[in-house]
Coordinates of C-alpha atoms in Angstrom, one line a residue:
Chain M
M1 CA 153.9 108.5 129.2
Q2 CA 155.3 105.2 130.5
E3 CA 158.2 104.4 132.8
V4 CA 160.4 101.9 131.1
Q5 CA 163.0 100.2 133.2
G6 CA 165.7 97.9 131.8
K7 CA 164.1 98.0 128.3
L8 CA 165.1 99.9 125.2
L9 CA 163.3 103.1 124.6
N10 CA 164.3 105.3 121.7
G11 CA 167.2 103.0 121.3
L12 CA 168.4 103.7 124.8
E13 CA 168.2 102.0 128.2
A14 CA 166.4 104.5 130.4
S15 CA 167.8 102.9 133.5
K16 CA 171.4 103.5 132.3
L17 CA 170.6 107.1 131.7
D18 CA 169.3 107.4 135.2
Q19 CA 172.4 105.7 136.5
F20 CA 174.6 108.1 134.6
V21 CA 172.9 111.1 136.1
Q22 CA 173.1 109.5 139.6
D23 CA 176.9 109.0 139.0
L24 CA 177.3 112.6 138.0
K25 CA 175.5 113.6 141.2
T26 CA 177.4 111.4 143.6
K27 CA 180.8 110.7 142.1
P28 CA 182.9 113.8 141.7
D29 CA 185.5 111.9 139.6
V30 CA 182.9 110.9 137.0
A31 CA 181.8 114.6 136.7
K32 CA 185.4 115.7 136.5
A33 CA 186.1 113.2 133.7
V34 CA 183.0 114.1 131.7
N35 CA 183.8 117.8 132.1
G36 CA 186.9 117.4 130.0
P37 CA 189.1 118.6 128.6
W38 CA 187.7 117.6 125.2
R39 CA 190.1 117.9 122.3
S40 CA 190.3 118.1 118.5
R41 CA 193.3 118.1 116.3
V42 CA 192.8 119.7 112.9
E43 CA 195.1 118.7 110.0
W44 CA 195.4 120.5 106.7
Q45 CA 194.6 118.3 103.7
G46 CA 195.6 120.6 100.9
G47 CA 193.6 123.4 99.4
L48 CA 191.0 124.5 101.9
K49 CA 190.4 121.0 103.1
A50 CA 191.0 119.9 106.6
K51 CA 190.2 116.9 108.9
G52 CA 189.4 117.2 112.5
Y53 CA 190.4 114.2 114.7
M54 CA 188.4 113.8 117.9
R55 CA 189.3 110.8 120.0
N56 CA 188.8 107.9 117.5
H57 CA 186.6 109.9 115.2
V58 CA 187.3 112.1 112.2
A59 CA 185.3 114.9 110.5
S60 CA 186.1 116.4 107.1
F61 CA 185.9 120.1 106.2
D62 CA 186.1 122.0 102.9
E63 CA 184.7 125.1 101.5
P64 CA 182.3 125.8 98.5
E65 CA 183.8 126.0 95.1
G66 CA 183.3 129.8 95.0
L67 CA 186.2 130.1 97.3
G68 CA 188.4 128.1 94.9
A69 CA 187.9 125.0 97.1
T70 CA 186.5 121.7 96.1
D71 CA 183.3 121.5 98.2
S72 CA 184.1 118.0 99.2
A73 CA 182.7 118.5 102.7
A74 CA 180.8 121.0 104.7
S75 CA 182.4 124.2 105.9
A76 CA 183.5 124.6 109.5
H77 CA 180.8 127.1 110.3
E78 CA 178.2 124.6 108.9
H79 CA 179.6 122.0 111.3
I80 CA 178.8 124.5 114.0
L81 CA 175.2 124.5 113.0
S82 CA 175.1 120.7 113.0
A83 CA 176.9 120.6 116.3
V84 CA 174.4 122.9 117.9
G85 CA 171.5 120.9 116.6
A86 CA 173.0 117.6 117.4
C87 CA 173.7 118.7 121.0
M88 CA 170.2 120.1 121.4
M89 CA 168.9 116.8 120.1
T90 CA 171.1 114.8 122.5
G91 CA 169.6 116.7 125.5
F92 CA 166.1 116.3 124.2
I93 CA 166.3 112.6 123.6
F94 CA 168.1 112.0 126.8
Q95 CA 165.5 113.8 128.9
A96 CA 162.5 112.5 127.0
T97 CA 163.8 108.9 127.4
R98 CA 164.3 109.4 131.1
K99 CA 160.7 110.5 131.3
G100 CA 159.6 107.3 129.4
I101 CA 158.5 109.2 126.3
K102 CA 158.6 107.3 123.0
I103 CA 160.0 109.4 120.2
H104 CA 158.9 108.4 116.7
N105 CA 160.8 111.1 114.8
C106 CA 162.9 114.1 115.7
E107 CA 164.5 116.6 113.4
I108 CA 166.1 120.1 114.0
A109 CA 166.5 122.6 111.1
L110 CA 169.2 125.2 111.8
E111 CA 170.1 128.3 109.9
G112 CA 172.6 131.1 110.3
T113 CA 173.6 134.2 108.3
F114 CA 177.0 135.8 108.6
G115 CA 177.0 139.3 110.1
N116 CA 179.5 140.6 107.5
I117 CA 181.5 138.4 105.2
L118 CA 183.6 141.5 104.4
N119 CA 184.9 141.4 107.9
W120 CA 186.1 137.8 107.4
A121 CA 187.9 138.9 104.2
G122 CA 189.7 141.7 106.0
L123 CA 187.8 144.3 104.0
S124 CA 185.9 145.8 106.9
D125 CA 186.0 145.9 110.7
E126 CA 182.2 146.4 111.0
D127 CA 179.9 143.8 112.5
T128 CA 181.0 140.2 113.0
P129 CA 182.2 137.6 110.5
G130 CA 180.3 135.0 112.5
Y131 CA 176.6 134.2 112.9
P132 CA 175.0 136.9 115.0
E133 CA 172.0 134.5 115.4
I134 CA 171.4 130.8 114.9
K135 CA 167.8 129.8 114.3
A136 CA 166.9 126.2 115.4
K137 CA 163.5 124.7 114.9
M138 CA 162.7 121.3 116.3
Y139 CA 160.1 119.0 114.7
V140 CA 159.1 116.0 116.8
K141 CA 156.6 113.3 116.7
A142 CA 156.3 111.5 120.0
D143 CA 153.9 109.9 122.5
A144 CA 153.4 113.0 124.7
T145 CA 151.5 116.2 124.7
P146 CA 152.9 119.2 122.7
E147 CA 153.2 121.0 126.0
T148 CA 155.3 118.3 127.6
L149 CA 157.6 118.1 124.6
E150 CA 158.1 121.8 124.4
K151 CA 159.1 121.9 128.0
I152 CA 161.7 119.3 127.4
W153 CA 162.9 121.1 124.3
N154 CA 163.3 124.3 126.2
E155 CA 165.3 122.5 128.9
A156 CA 167.3 120.8 126.2
W157 CA 168.5 123.9 124.4
K158 CA 169.0 126.0 127.5
R159 CA 171.3 123.2 128.9
S160 CA 173.0 122.2 125.7
V161 CA 176.8 122.3 126.0
V162 CA 177.3 123.4 122.4
T163 CA 174.4 125.9 122.3
Q164 CA 175.6 127.6 125.5
T165 CA 179.1 127.6 124.2
V166 CA 178.3 129.5 121.1
A167 CA 175.5 131.5 122.8
R168 CA 177.9 133.0 125.3
E169 CA 181.1 134.9 124.7
V170 CA 183.6 132.1 124.8
K171 CA 187.1 133.0 125.6
V172 CA 189.1 131.5 122.7
T173 CA 192.8 131.3 123.6
P174 CA 194.8 131.3 120.3
S175 CA 198.5 130.5 120.4
F176 CA 201.0 130.1 117.7
E177 CA 204.2 128.3 116.7
A178 CA 205.9 128.3 113.3
L179 CA 208.1 125.4 112.4
Chain V
M1 CA 115.2 124.0 84.3
D2 CA 114.7 121.5 87.0
D3 CA 116.9 118.5 86.6
S4 CA 117.9 116.5 89.7
S5 CA 120.8 114.9 87.8
L6 CA 122.5 118.2 87.3
F7 CA 125.5 119.3 89.3
P8 CA 126.3 116.0 91.2
V9 CA 128.2 116.8 94.4
T10 CA 131.2 114.8 95.2
V11 CA 134.5 114.9 97.0
V12 CA 138.1 114.7 95.8
G13 CA 138.8 111.9 98.2
S14 CA 140.4 112.4 101.6
W15 CA 138.7 113.3 104.9
P16 CA 140.5 114.4 108.2
R17 CA 141.3 111.3 110.3
P18 CA 140.2 111.2 113.9
P19 CA 143.0 111.1 116.5
W20 CA 142.4 107.4 117.4
L21 CA 142.9 106.5 113.7
I22 CA 146.2 108.4 113.7
Q23 CA 147.3 106.5 116.7
A24 CA 146.4 103.2 115.0
L25 CA 148.2 104.4 111.9
R26 CA 151.4 105.2 113.9
K27 CA 151.3 101.7 115.5
R28 CA 150.9 100.2 112.0
Q29 CA 153.8 102.2 110.6
A30 CA 156.0 101.2 113.6
G31 CA 155.3 97.6 112.8
E32 CA 153.3 97.2 116.1
S33 CA 150.1 96.1 114.4
S34 CA 149.1 94.3 111.3
F35 CA 147.4 95.9 108.3
K36 CA 144.3 93.8 109.2
E37 CA 144.3 95.1 112.8
F38 CA 144.7 98.6 111.5
N39 CA 141.8 98.1 109.1
T40 CA 139.5 97.0 111.9
V41 CA 140.1 100.4 113.5
A42 CA 139.9 102.2 110.1
D43 CA 136.5 100.6 109.4
D44 CA 134.9 102.9 112.1
A45 CA 136.7 105.9 110.7
V46 CA 135.4 105.1 107.2
L47 CA 131.8 104.8 108.5
A48 CA 132.1 108.1 110.2
S49 CA 133.5 109.7 107.1
V50 CA 130.8 108.3 104.9
K51 CA 128.1 109.4 107.3
Q52 CA 129.4 112.9 107.4
Q53 CA 129.5 113.0 103.6
E54 CA 126.0 111.6 103.3
D55 CA 124.6 114.0 105.9
A56 CA 126.2 116.9 104.0
G57 CA 124.4 115.9 100.8
V58 CA 127.2 114.4 98.8
D59 CA 126.0 112.3 95.9
I60 CA 129.2 110.5 95.1
V61 CA 131.0 109.5 98.2
S62 CA 134.5 108.2 98.9
D63 CA 135.7 106.3 101.9
G64 CA 137.7 109.4 103.0
E65 CA 140.9 107.6 102.3
Q66 CA 140.9 106.7 105.9
R67 CA 142.9 103.5 105.3
R68 CA 145.7 105.5 103.6
D69 CA 148.6 107.4 105.0
N70 CA 148.3 109.6 102.0
F71 CA 146.8 109.4 98.5
Y72 CA 149.7 107.5 96.9
S73 CA 152.0 106.1 99.7
F74 CA 149.3 103.6 100.7
V75 CA 150.3 101.4 97.8
V76 CA 153.2 100.0 99.9
E77 CA 150.6 98.0 101.8
K78 CA 149.5 96.4 98.5
L79 CA 152.5 96.1 96.3
D80 CA 155.7 94.1 96.7
G81 CA 158.9 95.8 95.7
I82 CA 157.9 99.2 96.9
K83 CA 158.9 100.6 100.3
L84 CA 157.6 103.7 102.0
M85 CA 160.6 106.0 102.7
T86 CA 160.8 109.4 104.3
V87 CA 162.6 112.2 102.7
A88 CA 164.9 111.9 105.8
Q89 CA 165.8 108.4 104.6
L90 CA 166.2 109.5 101.0
L91 CA 168.7 112.2 101.9
D92 CA 171.4 109.6 101.9
F93 CA 170.6 108.9 98.2
V94 CA 169.9 112.4 96.9
K95 CA 172.5 113.9 94.7
D96 CA 171.4 117.5 95.2
R97 CA 170.7 117.6 98.9
A98 CA 170.9 121.4 98.9
S99 CA 167.8 121.7 96.8
F100 CA 165.9 119.3 99.1
E101 CA 166.9 121.5 102.0
E102 CA 165.6 124.6 100.2
S103 CA 162.3 122.9 99.7
L104 CA 162.0 121.8 103.3
R105 CA 162.8 125.3 104.4
A106 CA 160.2 126.8 102.0
L107 CA 157.5 124.3 103.2
D108 CA 158.5 124.5 106.9
V109 CA 158.2 120.7 107.2
P110 CA 160.5 118.1 108.7
A111 CA 162.0 115.6 106.3
F112 CA 160.7 112.7 108.4
A113 CA 157.1 113.8 107.7
M114 CA 157.3 113.6 103.9
K115 CA 157.0 110.1 102.6
S116 CA 157.3 108.6 99.3
P117 CA 156.9 105.0 98.0
V118 CA 160.1 104.0 96.4
A119 CA 160.7 101.0 94.1
I120 CA 163.5 99.0 95.6
G121 CA 162.9 95.8 93.6
Q122 CA 160.5 94.2 91.1
V123 CA 157.1 95.6 91.7
H124 CA 154.2 93.1 92.0
A125 CA 150.7 93.5 93.1
R126 CA 150.4 91.5 96.3
D127 CA 146.8 92.6 96.7
S128 CA 144.3 94.8 94.9
L129 CA 145.0 98.5 95.6
A130 CA 141.5 99.6 96.5
L131 CA 139.2 96.7 96.0
D132 CA 138.9 96.2 99.8
E133 CA 138.1 99.9 100.1
L134 CA 135.4 99.7 97.5
K135 CA 133.8 96.6 98.9
F136 CA 133.5 98.0 102.4
L137 CA 132.2 101.3 101.0
K138 CA 129.6 99.7 98.9
E139 CA 128.4 97.6 101.9
H140 CA 127.7 100.8 103.8
T141 CA 126.3 103.3 101.4
D142 CA 123.7 103.4 98.7
R143 CA 125.3 106.5 97.1
Q144 CA 127.5 106.3 94.1
T145 CA 131.1 105.6 94.9
K146 CA 134.4 107.3 93.9
I147 CA 137.7 105.5 94.3
P148 CA 140.8 107.8 94.0
L149 CA 144.0 106.1 92.8
P150 CA 147.4 107.5 92.3
G151 CA 147.9 108.5 88.7
P152 CA 150.3 106.5 86.7
Y153 CA 152.7 109.4 86.2
M154 CA 152.6 110.3 89.9
L155 CA 153.2 106.8 91.0
T156 CA 156.0 106.2 88.5
R157 CA 157.7 109.5 89.2
S158 CA 157.5 109.2 93.0
S159 CA 158.6 105.6 93.0
W160 CA 161.6 105.7 90.7
F161 CA 164.6 106.9 92.6
P162 CA 168.1 106.8 91.2
G163 CA 170.4 104.7 93.4
L164 CA 167.5 102.7 94.8
S165 CA 165.2 101.7 91.9
D166 CA 167.6 101.4 88.9
K167 CA 168.7 97.9 89.7
A168 CA 165.2 96.5 89.1
Y169 CA 164.2 99.2 86.6
P170 CA 167.2 100.8 84.8
E171 CA 165.1 103.5 83.3
I172 CA 162.0 105.2 84.7
E173 CA 160.1 104.1 81.6
D174 CA 160.7 100.5 82.7
L175 CA 158.9 101.1 85.9
G176 CA 156.2 103.2 84.1
R177 CA 155.2 100.1 82.1
E178 CA 154.9 98.1 85.2
V179 CA 152.8 100.8 87.0
S180 CA 150.4 101.4 84.2
G181 CA 149.8 97.6 83.9
I182 CA 149.0 97.4 87.7
L183 CA 146.7 100.4 87.5
R184 CA 144.9 99.2 84.4
R185 CA 144.2 95.8 86.1
E186 CA 143.0 97.7 89.2
V187 CA 140.5 99.8 87.2
L188 CA 139.1 96.8 85.5
A189 CA 138.8 95.0 88.9
L190 CA 137.1 98.1 90.4
K191 CA 134.7 98.3 87.5
D192 CA 133.8 94.6 87.8
A193 CA 133.1 95.2 91.5
G194 CA 130.7 98.0 90.8
A195 CA 132.7 101.2 91.3
D196 CA 131.0 104.2 89.7
F197 CA 134.0 106.6 89.5
V198 CA 137.7 106.1 89.5
Q199 CA 139.8 109.2 89.9
F200 CA 143.5 109.3 89.1
D201 CA 145.3 111.8 91.2
E202 CA 148.0 113.6 89.3
P203 CA 148.7 116.8 91.3
V204 CA 152.4 116.5 90.5
L205 CA 151.6 117.7 87.0
S206 CA 151.2 121.2 88.3
Q207 CA 154.6 120.9 89.9
V208 CA 156.1 119.9 86.6
V209 CA 154.8 123.1 85.0
Y210 CA 154.9 125.6 87.9
G211 CA 157.4 124.3 90.4
A212 CA 160.6 126.2 90.3
E213 CA 163.9 124.3 89.9
G214 CA 165.4 123.7 93.3
A215 CA 162.0 124.3 95.0
E216 CA 160.5 120.9 94.8
T217 CA 157.4 120.3 96.9
F218 CA 157.9 116.6 97.7
M219 CA 154.6 115.7 96.3
C220 CA 157.1 113.6 94.5
A221 CA 160.5 113.3 96.0
A222 CA 162.1 112.0 92.9
L223 CA 161.0 115.0 90.8
A224 CA 164.4 116.4 91.1
S225 CA 165.4 114.1 88.3
R226 CA 162.6 115.3 86.0
K227 CA 163.2 116.3 82.4
D228 CA 161.8 119.4 80.8
P229 CA 158.0 120.1 81.4
T230 CA 157.0 119.2 77.8
Q231 CA 158.6 115.8 78.0
E232 CA 157.2 115.1 81.4
L233 CA 153.7 116.1 80.4
S234 CA 153.9 114.0 77.2
Y235 CA 155.1 111.1 79.3
A236 CA 152.2 111.6 81.8
L237 CA 149.8 111.6 78.9
E238 CA 151.3 108.4 77.4
L239 CA 151.2 106.6 80.8
M240 CA 147.6 107.6 81.4
N241 CA 146.3 106.5 78.0
R242 CA 148.2 103.3 78.2
T243 CA 146.5 102.7 81.5
V244 CA 142.9 103.4 80.5
Q245 CA 142.9 102.7 76.7
G246 CA 139.7 101.0 75.7
I247 CA 138.1 100.9 79.2
S248 CA 134.5 101.8 79.3
G249 CA 131.6 101.3 81.6
I250 CA 133.1 103.2 84.5
K251 CA 133.6 106.9 84.9
L252 CA 137.3 107.8 84.8
G253 CA 138.7 111.1 85.9
V254 CA 142.0 112.8 86.5
H255 CA 142.6 115.2 89.4
V256 CA 145.1 118.0 89.3
C257 CA 145.7 120.7 91.9
R258 CA 148.5 123.0 92.9
G259 CA 149.3 121.4 96.3
N260 CA 147.3 120.7 99.4
W261 CA 149.9 120.3 102.1
S262 CA 149.7 123.8 103.7
R263 CA 147.1 126.4 104.6
R264 CA 149.6 129.0 103.6
E265 CA 148.6 130.2 100.1
D266 CA 152.0 131.7 99.5
V267 CA 153.8 128.4 99.5
L268 CA 151.4 126.6 97.2
L269 CA 151.9 126.7 93.4
K270 CA 150.0 129.1 91.2
G271 CA 149.3 129.4 87.5
N272 CA 146.4 128.8 85.1
Y273 CA 145.6 125.5 83.3
G274 CA 146.8 126.7 79.9
P275 CA 150.1 124.7 79.8
L276 CA 148.4 121.6 81.1
L277 CA 145.2 121.6 78.9
P278 CA 146.8 120.3 75.7
Y279 CA 147.7 117.2 77.6
L280 CA 144.8 116.8 80.0
T281 CA 142.3 117.1 77.1
E282 CA 144.0 114.3 75.3
M283 CA 143.7 111.9 78.2
K284 CA 141.2 109.2 77.6
V285 CA 139.2 110.0 80.7
D286 CA 135.7 111.3 81.1
Q287 CA 136.3 114.1 83.7
L288 CA 138.9 116.6 84.7
V289 CA 138.6 117.2 88.5
L290 CA 140.2 120.6 88.9
E291 CA 140.6 123.3 91.5
F292 CA 139.1 126.7 90.8
A293 CA 138.3 128.1 94.2
T294 CA 141.4 130.2 94.7
P295 CA 143.0 132.8 92.4
R296 CA 146.1 130.5 92.2
A297 CA 144.2 128.4 89.7
G298 CA 144.2 131.2 87.2
E299 CA 141.5 132.4 84.8
L300 CA 138.8 130.0 83.5
E301 CA 139.1 131.6 80.0
V302 CA 142.0 129.4 79.1
F303 CA 139.5 126.6 78.6
K304 CA 137.7 128.4 75.8
E305 CA 139.7 126.9 72.9
Y306 CA 139.3 123.3 74.3
G307 CA 135.5 123.2 74.1
D308 CA 133.5 121.2 76.6
E309 CA 134.0 117.6 75.5
K310 CA 135.0 116.5 78.9
E311 CA 133.1 116.7 82.2
I312 CA 134.5 119.1 84.7
G313 CA 134.8 118.4 88.4
L314 CA 134.5 122.0 89.4
G315 CA 136.4 123.0 92.6
V316 CA 134.1 125.4 94.3
V317 CA 135.5 125.5 97.8
N318 CA 138.9 125.9 99.3
P319 CA 139.6 122.8 101.5
R320 CA 142.3 124.6 103.4
S321 CA 140.4 127.6 104.8
S322 CA 138.4 127.9 108.1
E323 CA 135.8 130.1 106.5
V324 CA 132.9 128.2 105.0
E325 CA 132.0 129.5 101.5
S326 CA 128.4 130.6 101.2
S327 CA 126.1 128.8 98.9
D328 CA 125.5 132.1 97.1
L329 CA 129.2 132.3 96.3
I330 CA 129.3 128.7 95.1
E331 CA 126.2 129.3 92.9
K332 CA 128.0 132.3 91.4
R333 CA 131.1 130.2 90.7
V334 CA 129.0 127.6 89.0
I335 CA 127.1 130.1 86.9
D336 CA 130.3 131.6 85.8
A337 CA 131.6 128.1 84.8
T338 CA 128.4 127.5 82.8
K339 CA 129.6 130.2 80.4
L340 CA 132.4 127.8 79.3
F341 CA 131.2 124.4 80.2
D342 CA 128.0 122.4 79.4
P343 CA 126.0 122.4 82.7
S344 CA 125.1 118.8 82.2
K345 CA 128.9 118.0 82.4
I346 CA 129.6 120.0 85.6
Y347 CA 130.2 118.1 88.9
L348 CA 130.8 120.0 92.1
N349 CA 133.6 119.3 94.5
P350 CA 136.1 120.9 96.8
D351 CA 139.4 121.9 95.2
C352 CA 141.1 118.9 96.8
G353 CA 140.8 116.6 99.8
F354 CA 140.4 117.8 103.4
G355 CA 143.1 115.4 104.7
T356 CA 145.5 114.6 101.9
F357 CA 148.2 113.7 104.4
A358 CA 147.0 111.7 107.4
E359 CA 149.2 113.6 109.9
R360 CA 148.8 117.0 108.3
P361 CA 145.1 117.5 107.5
V362 CA 144.3 120.9 106.1
N363 CA 140.9 121.1 107.8
D364 CA 138.8 119.6 110.6
A365 CA 135.8 117.4 109.9
T366 CA 133.3 120.0 111.2
T367 CA 134.5 122.6 108.7
A368 CA 134.7 120.1 105.9
S369 CA 131.1 119.0 106.5
A370 CA 130.0 122.6 106.5
K371 CA 131.7 123.2 103.2
L372 CA 130.1 120.2 101.6
R373 CA 126.7 121.2 102.9
S374 CA 127.2 124.6 101.3
I375 CA 128.0 122.9 98.0
S376 CA 125.0 120.7 98.1
T377 CA 122.7 123.6 99.1
A378 CA 124.0 125.5 96.1
A379 CA 123.5 122.4 93.9
K380 CA 119.9 122.0 95.0
R381 CA 119.1 125.6 94.2
L382 CA 120.9 125.5 90.9
R383 CA 118.9 122.4 89.9
Q384 CA 115.7 124.2 90.8
G385 CA 116.1 126.8 88.1
I386 CA 118.8 129.3 88.7
P387 CA 119.2 130.7 85.2
I388 CA 122.1 129.0 83.5
A389 CA 124.2 131.2 81.3
A390 CA 124.0 130.3 77.6

């Protein structure tokens, strides 16, 4: 492993990552700003299509044709899988880069199976309509020992915002207004 | 009978790379070293590979494919217009990504680890594909030499990718003509330089026959666009014969297996040679280098109706297992084979290479050496008069 200061490693400046962590540690206003709130606004696009607007970004959603939809984009629950994986990867790359580890390739394969789709359809109250389990497997090629990489991986998923959001019972506060 | 020329022992090609060679390969692939610099490191790996083959009693040696990332992707170092792309990079161009995902799941491999040479422009030979390998090999061994080359169908199928290749080659057949010309010139150059044996690797043919739709194995990333098996096999035959037509004075072989990327037997293809034989036997090559050491290869009896016109490179050990087959077992396999094949036309080899993919070898060098030693022990005993079945 090599300490790299001021130079790009994995497409990142390790010194900037260190500075960011230092700011979180010493500047309460920075930590407060990063904590959120984070927001999304989801707009119906006709059929089962929707768009989620997040800051200056947009993500599209649709459903498979079996549901009478057009399958023009991934389903919302598939986005969850990607979000979990992307968040795990963010943590992994962030921490590996801070340790000066060069990453050659990194990939996470995720998979989930609904507890009971009949529940979603209102045909049953048994089980859960959601994923009772999400499997995530990381493949990585990097200049470090497998033991070092696995340790970083374990830290990454245990401290992943999205992973820990879906892994814990999140209080969802729905509200409603008909116009 | 006692004939020292019987049952020559050879390899299919690849040998596990040492860790320092993998490091050098990674540097090369990251653009941090030149091909020449990489080759200087690889020279030592080739020497080690050859020594281990010689010490194990191999009669026809290869260079262990130590200079190659895998048995077909290495062409990107030698050809202009072809770029090595990972399946991860190809995902942006694949129409049916869901089927690719299925395959990755089944194989338990990351998309970044699977690489395929893809034609992204007019393909020209910048350099000979394997002449440098042969010259170095011949300088360092007095054994006969085998040079594996990607088969014309394999190279064409893997390289033609809709959305990336069709500007230079609107149809796959256009690229196929280019590829067969390049390979033909290569064989002639290798022959002139004194190669004894050129083996075309066409493992993807088994995928054509036995690979389920939607469960591609990435031996050929573009296989998703294949036509029906009969058409594909006919095309493979046409390409091979266009490549080798009229060439003599060098032994030519074609190698087919059912995959060599995993030690898990359940993820590799299975099925006998029956559907392939009408095409393989029409190829204008001298030898069929085939796997026989696992039940997945099916029963030998399917060869009965095709006679023994061609030589057989008989796969007698599984390159993917830790257990070393005993020479007794190998002898029995050979004797069984002599019931169908002329003993004078039987060569002995493992089912496939020991390190087909540089980063994912299926065995270690110690086990590979032991397996080759077991083959050569069996060969010696067979030559000394083990009764050959009529």
